[in-house]
Coordinates of C-alpha atoms in Angstrom, one line a residue:
Chain D
M1 CA 30.3 8.8 51.9
S2 CA 33.8 10.1 51.5
Q3 CA 33.4 12.3 54.6
S4 CA 33.7 9.2 56.8
S5 CA 37.4 9.1 56.7
P6 CA 39.9 12.0 56.4
F7 CA 42.1 10.2 53.9
W8 CA 39.3 9.8 51.3
T9 CA 38.2 13.4 51.9
N10 CA 41.7 14.7 51.3
F11 CA 42.0 12.5 48.3
D12 CA 38.8 13.9 46.9
Q13 CA 40.0 17.4 47.5
V14 CA 43.6 16.8 46.5
F15 CA 43.6 19.4 43.7
V16 CA 41.8 22.0 45.9
L17 CA 44.3 21.5 48.7
L18 CA 47.2 21.7 46.2
R19 CA 45.8 25.0 45.0
H20 CA 45.6 26.3 48.5
W21 CA 49.1 25.2 49.2
I22 CA 50.5 27.0 46.2
E23 CA 48.5 30.1 47.0
S24 CA 50.0 30.2 50.5
F25 CA 53.4 31.1 49.0
F26 CA 51.9 34.4 47.7
P27 CA 50.8 37.5 49.7
L28 CA 47.2 37.7 50.7
W29 CA 46.1 40.3 48.1
L30 CA 47.5 38.2 45.3
Q31 CA 46.0 34.9 46.3
P32 CA 42.6 35.1 44.4
A33 CA 44.5 36.0 41.2
V34 CA 46.9 33.2 41.7
G35 CA 44.1 30.8 42.4
T36 CA 42.4 31.8 39.1
V37 CA 45.5 31.5 37.1
L38 CA 46.1 28.0 38.6
G39 CA 42.6 26.9 37.6
V40 CA 43.1 28.2 34.1
V41 CA 46.4 26.4 33.8
A42 CA 44.9 23.2 35.0
I43 CA 42.1 23.4 32.4
V44 CA 44.4 24.4 29.6
A45 CA 46.7 21.4 30.6
A46 CA 44.1 18.8 31.3
F47 CA 41.7 19.0 28.4
P48 CA 44.2 19.2 25.6
G49 CA 45.8 16.2 27.3
I50 CA 42.5 14.4 27.0
F51 CA 42.3 15.6 23.4
A52 CA 45.7 14.0 22.6
L53 CA 44.5 10.7 24.2
T54 CA 41.2 10.9 22.3
T55 CA 42.8 11.3 18.9
V56 CA 44.7 8.0 19.3
L57 CA 41.7 6.3 21.0
E58 CA 39.4 7.4 18.2
R59 CA 41.7 6.2 15.5
K60 CA 42.3 2.9 17.3
G61 CA 38.5 2.5 17.9
L62 CA 37.5 3.3 14.3
G63 CA 40.3 1.1 13.1
R64 CA 38.9 -1.8 15.1
M65 CA 35.4 -1.2 13.8
Q66 CA 36.7 -1.1 10.2
N67 CA 38.7 -4.3 10.7
R68 CA 42.1 -2.8 10.7
L69 CA 44.7 -2.1 13.4
G70 CA 44.9 1.7 13.5
P71 CA 48.1 3.6 14.5
N72 CA 50.6 1.2 16.0
R73 CA 54.0 2.4 15.0
V74 CA 54.9 5.3 17.4
G75 CA 55.5 4.1 20.9
P76 CA 54.0 1.0 22.5
L77 CA 50.6 0.3 20.8
G78 CA 50.8 3.6 19.0
I79 CA 50.2 5.6 22.2
L80 CA 52.7 8.3 21.3
Q81 CA 51.0 9.0 18.0
P82 CA 49.7 12.4 19.2
V83 CA 53.2 13.6 19.9
A84 CA 54.2 12.8 16.4
D85 CA 51.1 14.5 15.0
G86 CA 51.8 17.6 17.1
I87 CA 55.4 17.8 15.9
K88 CA 54.2 17.3 12.3
S89 CA 51.6 20.1 12.5
L90 CA 54.1 22.5 14.2
T91 CA 56.8 22.0 11.5
K92 CA 54.4 22.1 8.5
E93 CA 54.4 25.1 6.3
D94 CA 51.6 27.6 7.1
I95 CA 49.9 28.2 3.8
V96 CA 47.5 31.1 3.4
P97 CA 45.8 31.4 0.0
L98 CA 46.9 34.4 -2.1
T99 CA 43.3 35.7 -2.3
A100 CA 42.4 34.9 1.3
D101 CA 41.5 37.7 3.7
A102 CA 44.7 37.3 5.8
A103 CA 43.5 38.9 9.0
V104 CA 40.2 37.1 9.3
H105 CA 41.8 33.9 8.1
F106 CA 44.3 34.2 11.0
L107 CA 41.7 35.2 13.6
A108 CA 39.2 32.4 12.9
P109 CA 41.0 29.5 14.6
V110 CA 42.1 31.7 17.5
V111 CA 38.5 32.9 18.1
L112 CA 37.3 29.3 18.0
V113 CA 39.9 28.0 20.5
I114 CA 39.4 30.9 22.9
A115 CA 35.6 30.5 22.9
V116 CA 35.8 26.8 23.4
F117 CA 38.2 27.1 26.3
L118 CA 36.0 29.8 28.0
G119 CA 33.2 27.2 28.1
F120 CA 35.2 25.1 30.6
A121 CA 35.2 27.9 33.1
V122 CA 31.7 27.0 34.4
L123 CA 32.1 23.2 34.2
P124 CA 32.2 21.6 37.7
I125 CA 34.7 18.8 37.3
G126 CA 34.7 17.8 41.0
R127 CA 33.5 18.8 44.4
N128 CA 34.6 22.5 44.9
M129 CA 36.3 22.2 41.5
V130 CA 34.8 24.9 39.3
L131 CA 36.8 27.8 38.0
A132 CA 33.9 30.3 38.1
N133 CA 30.7 29.5 40.0
L134 CA 28.5 32.0 38.1
D135 CA 24.9 32.6 39.0
A136 CA 24.0 32.3 35.3
G137 CA 26.6 29.6 34.5
L138 CA 24.6 27.6 32.0
L139 CA 23.6 30.8 30.1
F140 CA 27.3 31.7 30.0
F141 CA 28.1 28.3 28.4
F142 CA 25.5 28.7 25.7
A143 CA 26.4 32.3 25.0
I144 CA 30.0 31.3 24.5
G145 CA 29.0 28.3 22.4
A146 CA 27.0 30.5 20.2
S147 CA 30.0 32.6 19.4
T148 CA 31.9 29.6 17.9
E149 CA 29.5 29.8 15.0
L150 CA 31.0 33.1 14.0
S151 CA 34.5 31.7 13.9
V152 CA 33.3 28.9 11.6
F153 CA 31.8 31.5 9.3
M154 CA 35.0 33.6 9.5
A155 CA 37.1 30.6 8.5
G156 CA 34.8 29.7 5.6
W157 CA 34.4 33.2 4.2
S158 CA 38.0 34.3 4.5
S159 CA 39.4 31.4 2.6
R160 CA 37.8 32.5 -0.7
N161 CA 37.1 28.9 -1.6
K162 CA 33.7 27.7 -2.7
Y163 CA 34.1 24.5 -0.7
S164 CA 35.0 26.4 2.4
L165 CA 32.1 28.8 2.0
L166 CA 29.6 26.0 1.4
G167 CA 30.9 24.1 4.4
A168 CA 30.6 27.3 6.6
M169 CA 27.1 28.0 5.4
R170 CA 26.1 24.4 6.2
A171 CA 27.8 24.5 9.5
V172 CA 26.2 27.7 10.6
A173 CA 22.7 26.7 9.4
Q174 CA 23.1 23.4 11.3
M175 CA 24.5 24.9 14.5
I176 CA 21.7 27.5 14.6
S177 CA 19.0 24.9 14.0
Y178 CA 20.3 22.5 16.6
E179 CA 21.0 25.2 19.2
V180 CA 17.3 25.6 19.7
P181 CA 16.6 22.0 20.8
L182 CA 19.9 22.0 22.7
L183 CA 18.9 25.0 24.8
L184 CA 15.3 23.9 25.3
S185 CA 16.3 20.3 26.3
S186 CA 18.6 21.7 28.9
V187 CA 16.0 24.0 30.3
V188 CA 14.2 21.1 32.0
A189 CA 17.1 20.5 34.3
V190 CA 17.1 24.2 35.2
M191 CA 13.3 24.1 35.8
I192 CA 13.6 21.3 38.3
A193 CA 16.9 22.4 40.0
G194 CA 15.6 26.0 40.2
S195 CA 19.0 27.5 39.2
L196 CA 21.1 28.3 36.2
S197 CA 24.3 27.7 38.3
T198 CA 26.0 24.5 37.2
V199 CA 27.2 23.8 40.7
K200 CA 23.6 23.9 42.1
I201 CA 22.3 21.7 39.3
V202 CA 24.9 19.0 40.3
E203 CA 24.0 19.5 44.0
A204 CA 20.3 19.0 43.2
Q205 CA 21.1 15.5 41.9
S206 CA 23.4 14.4 44.7
G207 CA 20.9 12.4 46.8
F208 CA 20.4 8.7 46.8
T209 CA 17.3 6.5 47.1
G210 CA 18.6 3.2 48.5
I211 CA 21.8 2.9 46.6
F212 CA 20.6 4.5 43.4
P213 CA 21.3 8.2 42.7
H214 CA 18.8 11.0 42.0
W215 CA 20.2 11.7 38.5
Y216 CA 17.8 13.6 36.2
V217 CA 18.3 11.0 33.5
F218 CA 16.3 8.5 35.6
T219 CA 13.1 10.5 35.2
P220 CA 10.8 10.6 32.1
W221 CA 11.6 14.2 31.3
G222 CA 15.2 13.8 32.2
F223 CA 15.6 10.8 29.9
A224 CA 13.9 12.6 27.0
G225 CA 15.9 15.7 27.7
F226 CA 19.2 13.8 27.9
A227 CA 18.5 12.0 24.6
L228 CA 17.5 15.3 22.8
F229 CA 20.6 17.0 24.4
V230 CA 23.0 14.3 23.1
V231 CA 21.5 14.4 19.6
A232 CA 21.7 18.2 19.5
A233 CA 25.2 18.1 21.0
L234 CA 26.4 15.8 18.2
A235 CA 25.0 18.2 15.7
E236 CA 26.4 21.3 17.5
T237 CA 29.9 19.8 17.5
N238 CA 29.6 18.6 13.8
R239 CA 30.2 15.0 14.8
S240 CA 29.1 12.1 12.8
P241 CA 26.3 11.4 11.8
F242 CA 25.9 15.2 11.5
D243 CA 29.3 15.9 10.0
L244 CA 28.0 17.5 6.8
P245 CA 29.9 20.7 7.2
E246 CA 33.1 18.8 6.9
G247 CA 31.9 16.1 4.5
E248 CA 35.3 15.1 3.3
S249 CA 33.9 13.2 0.3
E250 CA 31.9 16.2 -1.0
L251 CA 33.4 19.4 0.5
V252 CA 37.0 18.2 0.9
A253 CA 37.0 19.4 4.6
G254 CA 34.4 22.2 4.6
Y255 CA 35.3 25.4 6.3
F256 CA 38.9 24.5 7.1
T257 CA 39.9 23.3 3.6
E258 CA 42.4 26.1 3.2
Y259 CA 44.0 25.7 6.6
S260 CA 47.3 23.9 7.1
G261 CA 49.9 23.3 9.8
F262 CA 49.2 24.6 13.2
K263 CA 46.1 26.5 12.3
F264 CA 44.5 23.3 11.1
A265 CA 45.6 21.7 14.4
L266 CA 43.9 24.5 16.2
F267 CA 40.6 23.8 14.4
F268 CA 41.0 20.1 15.3
L269 CA 41.7 21.0 18.9
G270 CA 38.7 23.4 19.0
E271 CA 36.4 20.8 17.6
Y272 CA 37.4 18.1 20.1
L273 CA 37.4 20.5 23.1
G274 CA 33.9 21.6 22.1
M275 CA 32.9 18.0 22.1
F276 CA 34.4 17.5 25.6
S277 CA 32.7 20.6 27.0
I278 CA 29.3 19.8 25.6
A279 CA 29.7 16.2 26.9
G280 CA 30.7 17.6 30.2
F281 CA 27.5 19.7 30.3
A282 CA 25.4 16.7 29.4
I283 CA 27.0 14.9 32.4
T284 CA 26.4 18.0 34.6
L285 CA 22.8 18.5 33.6
F286 CA 21.5 14.9 33.5
L287 CA 24.1 12.4 34.7
G288 CA 24.8 13.8 38.2
G289 CA 28.0 15.7 37.3
W290 CA 30.8 14.5 39.6
G291 CA 28.4 12.3 41.7
A292 CA 29.0 8.6 42.2
P293 CA 26.6 6.3 40.3
L294 CA 25.9 4.1 43.5
S295 CA 25.9 5.4 47.0
I296 CA 28.4 2.6 48.1
L297 CA 30.9 4.0 45.6
G298 CA 31.1 7.4 47.3
F299 CA 34.7 6.9 48.5
V300 CA 36.0 7.3 44.9
P301 CA 37.0 11.0 44.4
S302 CA 34.5 13.2 42.6
W303 CA 36.9 14.3 39.8
A304 CA 37.5 10.6 39.0
W305 CA 33.8 10.1 38.4
F306 CA 33.6 13.2 36.2
F307 CA 36.5 12.0 34.0
A308 CA 35.2 8.4 33.9
K309 CA 31.8 9.7 32.7
L310 CA 33.6 12.0 30.2
F311 CA 35.5 9.0 28.8
C312 CA 32.3 7.0 28.5
A313 CA 30.8 9.9 26.5
I314 CA 33.9 10.0 24.3
A315 CA 33.7 6.3 23.7
F316 CA 30.0 6.7 22.8
F317 CA 30.8 9.4 20.3
I318 CA 33.5 7.3 18.7
W319 CA 31.2 4.3 18.5
L320 CA 28.5 6.4 16.8
R321 CA 31.0 7.7 14.3
G322 CA 32.0 4.2 13.4
T323 CA 28.4 3.1 13.1
L324 CA 26.2 5.7 11.5
P325 CA 26.2 7.0 7.9
R326 CA 26.1 10.8 7.3
L327 CA 22.7 12.4 7.0
R328 CA 21.5 14.5 4.0
Q329 CA 21.0 18.2 4.4
D330 CA 17.2 18.0 4.2
Q331 CA 17.0 15.1 6.6
L332 CA 19.1 17.1 9.0
M333 CA 16.9 20.2 8.9
N334 CA 13.6 18.2 9.0
F335 CA 14.8 16.3 12.0
A336 CA 15.7 19.5 13.9
W337 CA 12.6 21.5 13.2
K338 CA 9.9 18.8 12.9
F339 CA 11.0 16.3 15.5
M340 CA 13.6 17.7 18.0
L341 CA 11.8 21.1 18.5
P342 CA 8.3 19.7 19.2
M343 CA 9.7 17.0 21.4
S344 CA 11.8 19.4 23.5
L345 CA 8.8 21.8 23.8
L346 CA 6.6 19.0 25.0
N347 CA 9.3 17.9 27.4
L348 CA 9.2 21.4 29.0
L349 CA 5.5 20.8 29.6
V350 CA 6.2 17.4 31.2
A351 CA 8.8 18.8 33.4
G352 CA 6.4 21.5 34.6
A353 CA 3.7 18.8 35.3
W354 CA 6.3 16.8 37.2
R355 CA 7.1 19.7 39.4
F356 CA 3.4 20.4 40.3
L357 CA 1.9 16.8 40.4
G358 CA 3.9 16.2 43.6
E359 CA 5.5 13.0 44.9
G360 CA 3.8 9.8 43.9
W361 CA 3.3 7.5 40.9
S362 CA 0.9 9.8 39.0
R363 CA 3.7 12.0 37.6
W364 CA 5.7 9.0 36.4
V365 CA 2.7 7.6 34.5
F366 CA 1.7 11.0 33.1
G367 CA 5.3 12.0 32.0
S368 CA 6.1 8.7 30.4
A369 CA 2.7 8.4 28.7
V370 CA 2.9 11.9 27.2
L371 CA 6.4 11.5 26.0
L372 CA 6.0 8.0 24.6
L373 CA 2.8 8.9 22.8
A374 CA 4.4 12.0 21.3
Y375 CA 7.4 10.0 20.2
G376 CA 5.3 7.3 18.6
L377 CA 2.9 9.7 16.9
L378 CA 5.5 12.2 15.7
G379 CA 7.8 9.4 14.4
R380 CA 4.9 7.8 12.5
V381 CA 3.6 11.0 10.9
L382 CA 7.1 12.1 9.9
M383 CA 8.1 8.7 8.5
R384 CA 4.9 8.6 6.3
H385 CA 6.4 11.3 4.1
Q386 CA 9.8 9.9 3.9
H387 CA 9.3 7.6 0.9
L388 CA 11.9 5.2 2.0
G389 CA 13.1 2.9 -0.7
A390 CA 15.7 2.7 -3.4
R391 CA 17.3 6.1 -4.0
S392 CA 16.3 7.9 -7.2
Y393 CA 18.9 10.1 -9.0
R394 CA 17.7 13.3 -10.7
Y395 CA 20.7 13.8 -13.0
A396 CA 23.0 10.7 -12.7
D397 CA 20.8 7.9 -14.1
Chain T
M1 CA 41.8 55.1 37.9
I2 CA 41.8 57.6 35.0
F3 CA 39.6 60.6 35.3
G4 CA 37.6 58.7 38.0
L5 CA 37.0 55.8 35.7
S6 CA 38.5 52.3 36.2
V7 CA 41.1 51.1 33.7
V8 CA 39.0 48.2 32.7
F9 CA 36.1 50.5 31.9
V10 CA 38.3 52.7 29.7
L11 CA 39.7 49.7 27.9
T12 CA 36.3 48.2 27.2
S13 CA 34.9 51.5 26.1
I14 CA 37.8 52.0 23.7
L15 CA 37.2 48.5 22.3
T16 CA 33.5 49.2 21.9
V17 CA 33.9 52.6 20.2
A18 CA 36.7 51.3 18.0
G19 CA 34.5 48.4 16.8
A20 CA 31.6 50.8 16.1
L21 CA 33.9 53.2 14.2
A22 CA 35.4 50.3 12.2
A23 CA 31.9 49.0 11.4
A24 CA 31.0 52.5 10.0
L25 CA 34.2 53.2 8.1
L26 CA 35.6 49.9 6.7
K27 CA 35.0 49.2 3.0
N28 CA 34.3 45.5 3.1
L29 CA 30.8 44.7 4.3
V30 CA 31.8 41.5 6.0
H31 CA 34.6 43.3 7.8
C32 CA 32.0 45.8 9.0
A33 CA 29.8 43.0 10.3
L34 CA 32.7 41.4 12.1
S35 CA 33.7 44.8 13.7
L36 CA 30.1 45.3 14.8
T37 CA 30.5 41.9 16.6
V38 CA 33.4 43.4 18.5
T39 CA 31.1 46.2 19.6
F40 CA 28.5 43.8 20.7
A41 CA 31.2 41.9 22.8
G42 CA 32.4 45.2 24.2
L43 CA 28.8 46.1 25.3
A44 CA 28.5 42.7 26.9
L45 CA 31.7 43.3 28.8
L46 CA 30.3 46.7 30.0
Y47 CA 27.2 45.0 31.3
L48 CA 29.3 42.4 33.1
Q49 CA 31.3 45.1 34.7
L50 CA 28.1 46.5 36.1
D51 CA 27.4 43.1 37.7
A52 CA 24.5 42.5 35.2
Q53 CA 25.4 38.9 34.5
F54 CA 22.1 38.0 32.9
A55 CA 22.1 41.0 30.6
G56 CA 25.7 40.5 29.6
F57 CA 25.3 36.8 28.7
S58 CA 22.0 37.5 26.9
Q59 CA 23.8 40.2 24.9
I60 CA 26.4 37.6 23.8
L61 CA 23.9 34.9 23.1
V62 CA 21.4 37.1 21.2
Y63 CA 23.7 39.6 19.5
I64 CA 26.9 37.6 18.7
G65 CA 25.1 34.2 18.4
A66 CA 22.1 35.3 16.4
V67 CA 22.1 38.9 15.2
A68 CA 25.7 38.9 13.9
I69 CA 25.1 35.6 12.1
L70 CA 21.9 37.0 10.6
V71 CA 23.7 40.1 9.4
V72 CA 26.5 38.0 7.8
F73 CA 24.0 35.7 6.2
A74 CA 22.1 38.6 4.8
I75 CA 25.2 40.1 3.3
L76 CA 26.2 36.8 1.7
L77 CA 22.8 36.1 0.3
T78 CA 22.1 39.5 -1.1
R79 CA 25.3 40.7 -2.9
G80 CA 28.8 39.6 -3.7
S81 CA 30.8 40.0 -0.5
G82 CA 34.1 39.4 -2.3
I83 CA 35.0 42.8 -3.8
P84 CA 34.1 46.0 -2.1
E85 CA 32.5 47.8 -5.1
Y86 CA 31.0 50.9 -3.6
R87 CA 32.4 53.9 -1.7
S88 CA 31.6 54.5 1.9
Y89 CA 30.9 58.2 1.0
S90 CA 27.8 58.0 -1.2
S91 CA 25.7 60.9 -2.4
S92 CA 23.2 60.4 0.4
W93 CA 25.6 60.8 3.2
L94 CA 24.2 64.1 4.3
A95 CA 20.8 62.6 4.9
G96 CA 22.5 59.7 6.7
V97 CA 24.3 62.1 9.0
A98 CA 21.1 63.9 9.7
I99 CA 19.2 60.7 10.5
A100 CA 22.0 59.5 12.7
A101 CA 22.2 62.8 14.6
G102 CA 18.4 62.8 15.1
V103 CA 18.4 59.2 16.5
F104 CA 21.3 60.0 18.7
A105 CA 19.6 63.2 20.0
L106 CA 16.4 61.4 20.7
L107 CA 18.2 58.6 22.6
A108 CA 20.4 61.0 24.5
W109 CA 17.3 63.0 25.5
A110 CA 15.5 59.9 26.7
V111 CA 18.5 58.8 28.7
V112 CA 19.1 62.2 30.3
T113 CA 15.5 62.7 31.2
S114 CA 15.2 59.3 32.8
L115 CA 18.3 59.6 34.9
P116 CA 17.6 59.7 38.7
A117 CA 18.4 62.9 40.5
S118 CA 21.2 61.4 42.5
P119 CA 23.4 58.4 41.6
A120 CA 22.6 55.1 43.3
S121 CA 24.8 54.6 46.4
A122 CA 25.4 50.9 45.7
A123 CA 24.9 48.6 42.7
P124 CA 21.7 46.6 43.2
Q125 CA 22.2 42.8 43.5
V126 CA 19.9 41.2 41.0
S127 CA 20.0 37.4 40.7
V128 CA 18.7 35.5 37.7
Q129 CA 16.0 34.1 39.9
Q130 CA 14.7 37.6 40.6
I131 CA 14.6 38.4 36.9
G132 CA 12.7 35.2 36.2
Q133 CA 10.2 35.9 39.0
A134 CA 9.7 39.4 37.7
L135 CA 9.1 38.1 34.1
M136 CA 6.6 35.6 35.4
S137 CA 4.6 38.0 37.6
G138 CA 4.8 41.7 36.9
Y139 CA 5.9 41.6 33.3
V140 CA 4.1 38.5 32.1
L141 CA 1.9 40.4 29.6
P142 CA 4.8 42.0 27.7
L143 CA 6.5 38.6 27.8
E144 CA 3.5 36.9 26.2
I145 CA 3.2 39.7 23.6
V146 CA 6.8 39.1 22.6
A147 CA 6.1 35.4 22.4
V148 CA 3.1 36.0 20.1
L149 CA 5.2 38.3 18.0
L150 CA 7.9 35.7 17.6
T151 CA 5.5 33.0 16.8
V152 CA 3.9 35.2 14.1
A153 CA 7.4 35.9 12.7
L154 CA 8.1 32.1 12.7
I155 CA 4.9 31.3 10.9
G156 CA 5.4 34.1 8.5
A157 CA 8.9 32.8 7.6
V158 CA 7.5 29.3 7.0
I159 CA 4.8 30.7 4.7
V160 CA 7.3 32.8 2.8
A161 CA 9.5 29.7 2.3
M162 CA 6.7 27.3 1.4
P163 CA 6.6 26.1 -2.2
E164 CA 3.6 27.5 -4.0
A165 CA 2.0 24.3 -5.0
S166 CA -1.4 25.6 -6.3
K167 CA 0.2 28.2 -8.6
G168 CA 2.6 25.6 -10.0
D169 CA -0.4 23.4 -11.0
A170 CA -2.2 26.2 -12.7
K171 CA 0.7 26.9 -15.1

């Protein structure tokens, strides 16, 4: 482990030590406030930085998947593209439709970005690196996540545009439907760890058997929970294949059709930051947070592991966006209520059984058998009514 | 400290009351719903000031995440939310005032009679784990009754939304 040598320990805690060093310049009564401000500044600087990097990575990656080069004009390999995009969005005219509700139209992107940034407060991005170690940290994250729905509605309604309103209604319906499996699938980690605190959930996964870690994803209920969480997270963040609320080919851009310039950039930022925070929580709940994937790799600093996992998640999201077609509205709703919800409820039962069956192979067999059986049966029953085949058109024949 | 109250408390109370007043007085229904959300957020902040983390976050999750969205959806699905077409002072406002005063009096009476004789010396430290244990032991029957009620509501919603196949055939 990293504790073996002082250098690696210091390297692991370099940001914590830096914070203490800066704090030491201030009087004692001011130090907690200064520490909090430093943490906020670090979050507000780091994650938008990753956002800038992700925009160029996403366009490059999608370009490769679509057999083209992607951005390659600004800077070496197009790496300075986000800077150009930022300058463009800052200098663009800010257009507000004449009939729009100006106050609500202005507030919507602000509310979204604030709510999304608040979610990072309880995300442990390294050993001793969490802004607020709340007793109900996970609940805080979901509460804040729920309030982003309202900003989406505000944007769609205040624009006085039918596409915006349609997109907002779709987005809210989708986010509410997928919030249920998102919450229920994360409850299994809480049940086993015995705490809602994100720090304690990460600590509960920090042991090793041999060289392999005790991540929750390596258990039957953990794997099912992780898969359900990722699908629900994709839908919560309106990422492809659940990007119906934006649906550029049908709704122009959904709820932010009438936004331009920097407000549009704020929506873009909010959406990507939401993706990062929810991916961060998937990592925290099921992938061991900042823990190393193998015990022999313990010398690498904890924050490096967190960001490595985060970038893997981002790459996965980009890969999915380049691969899957968009779902239809009825498929989206059916999937949420008829598949995701029963599976996540059953997963709760399996996690409870896991807790009370005790050590041994019986809980592995029971958990895997129940989940696989349910997956097979549910999939079969639901697919029977799908009538897959050539698409029939009601009006456009 | 202002009149023995902390500055943060005064600020959050002003926010909460202002949101409630705006919800009652604004002309546009969607604006009213959004101001009501501000009130909900203010209440959550008040809970958090009292070190009631679980209650505060549940307030945000349930009221801002679900109830506000429900209110907004109900407004959009029932009448045109675009133009405010009716006055806030309707002919039935006297009855409204009477009902509001009655509800307020009842609530105030309940609160005043249930107050302990002397204020608690220190805020009780309640962790989420304790709330969970209380729900699973002493309050398990109310919890189960609420669960049954919610299931009934869910099934009722599905039945209301179900297409009436048999009637369609009979036509």
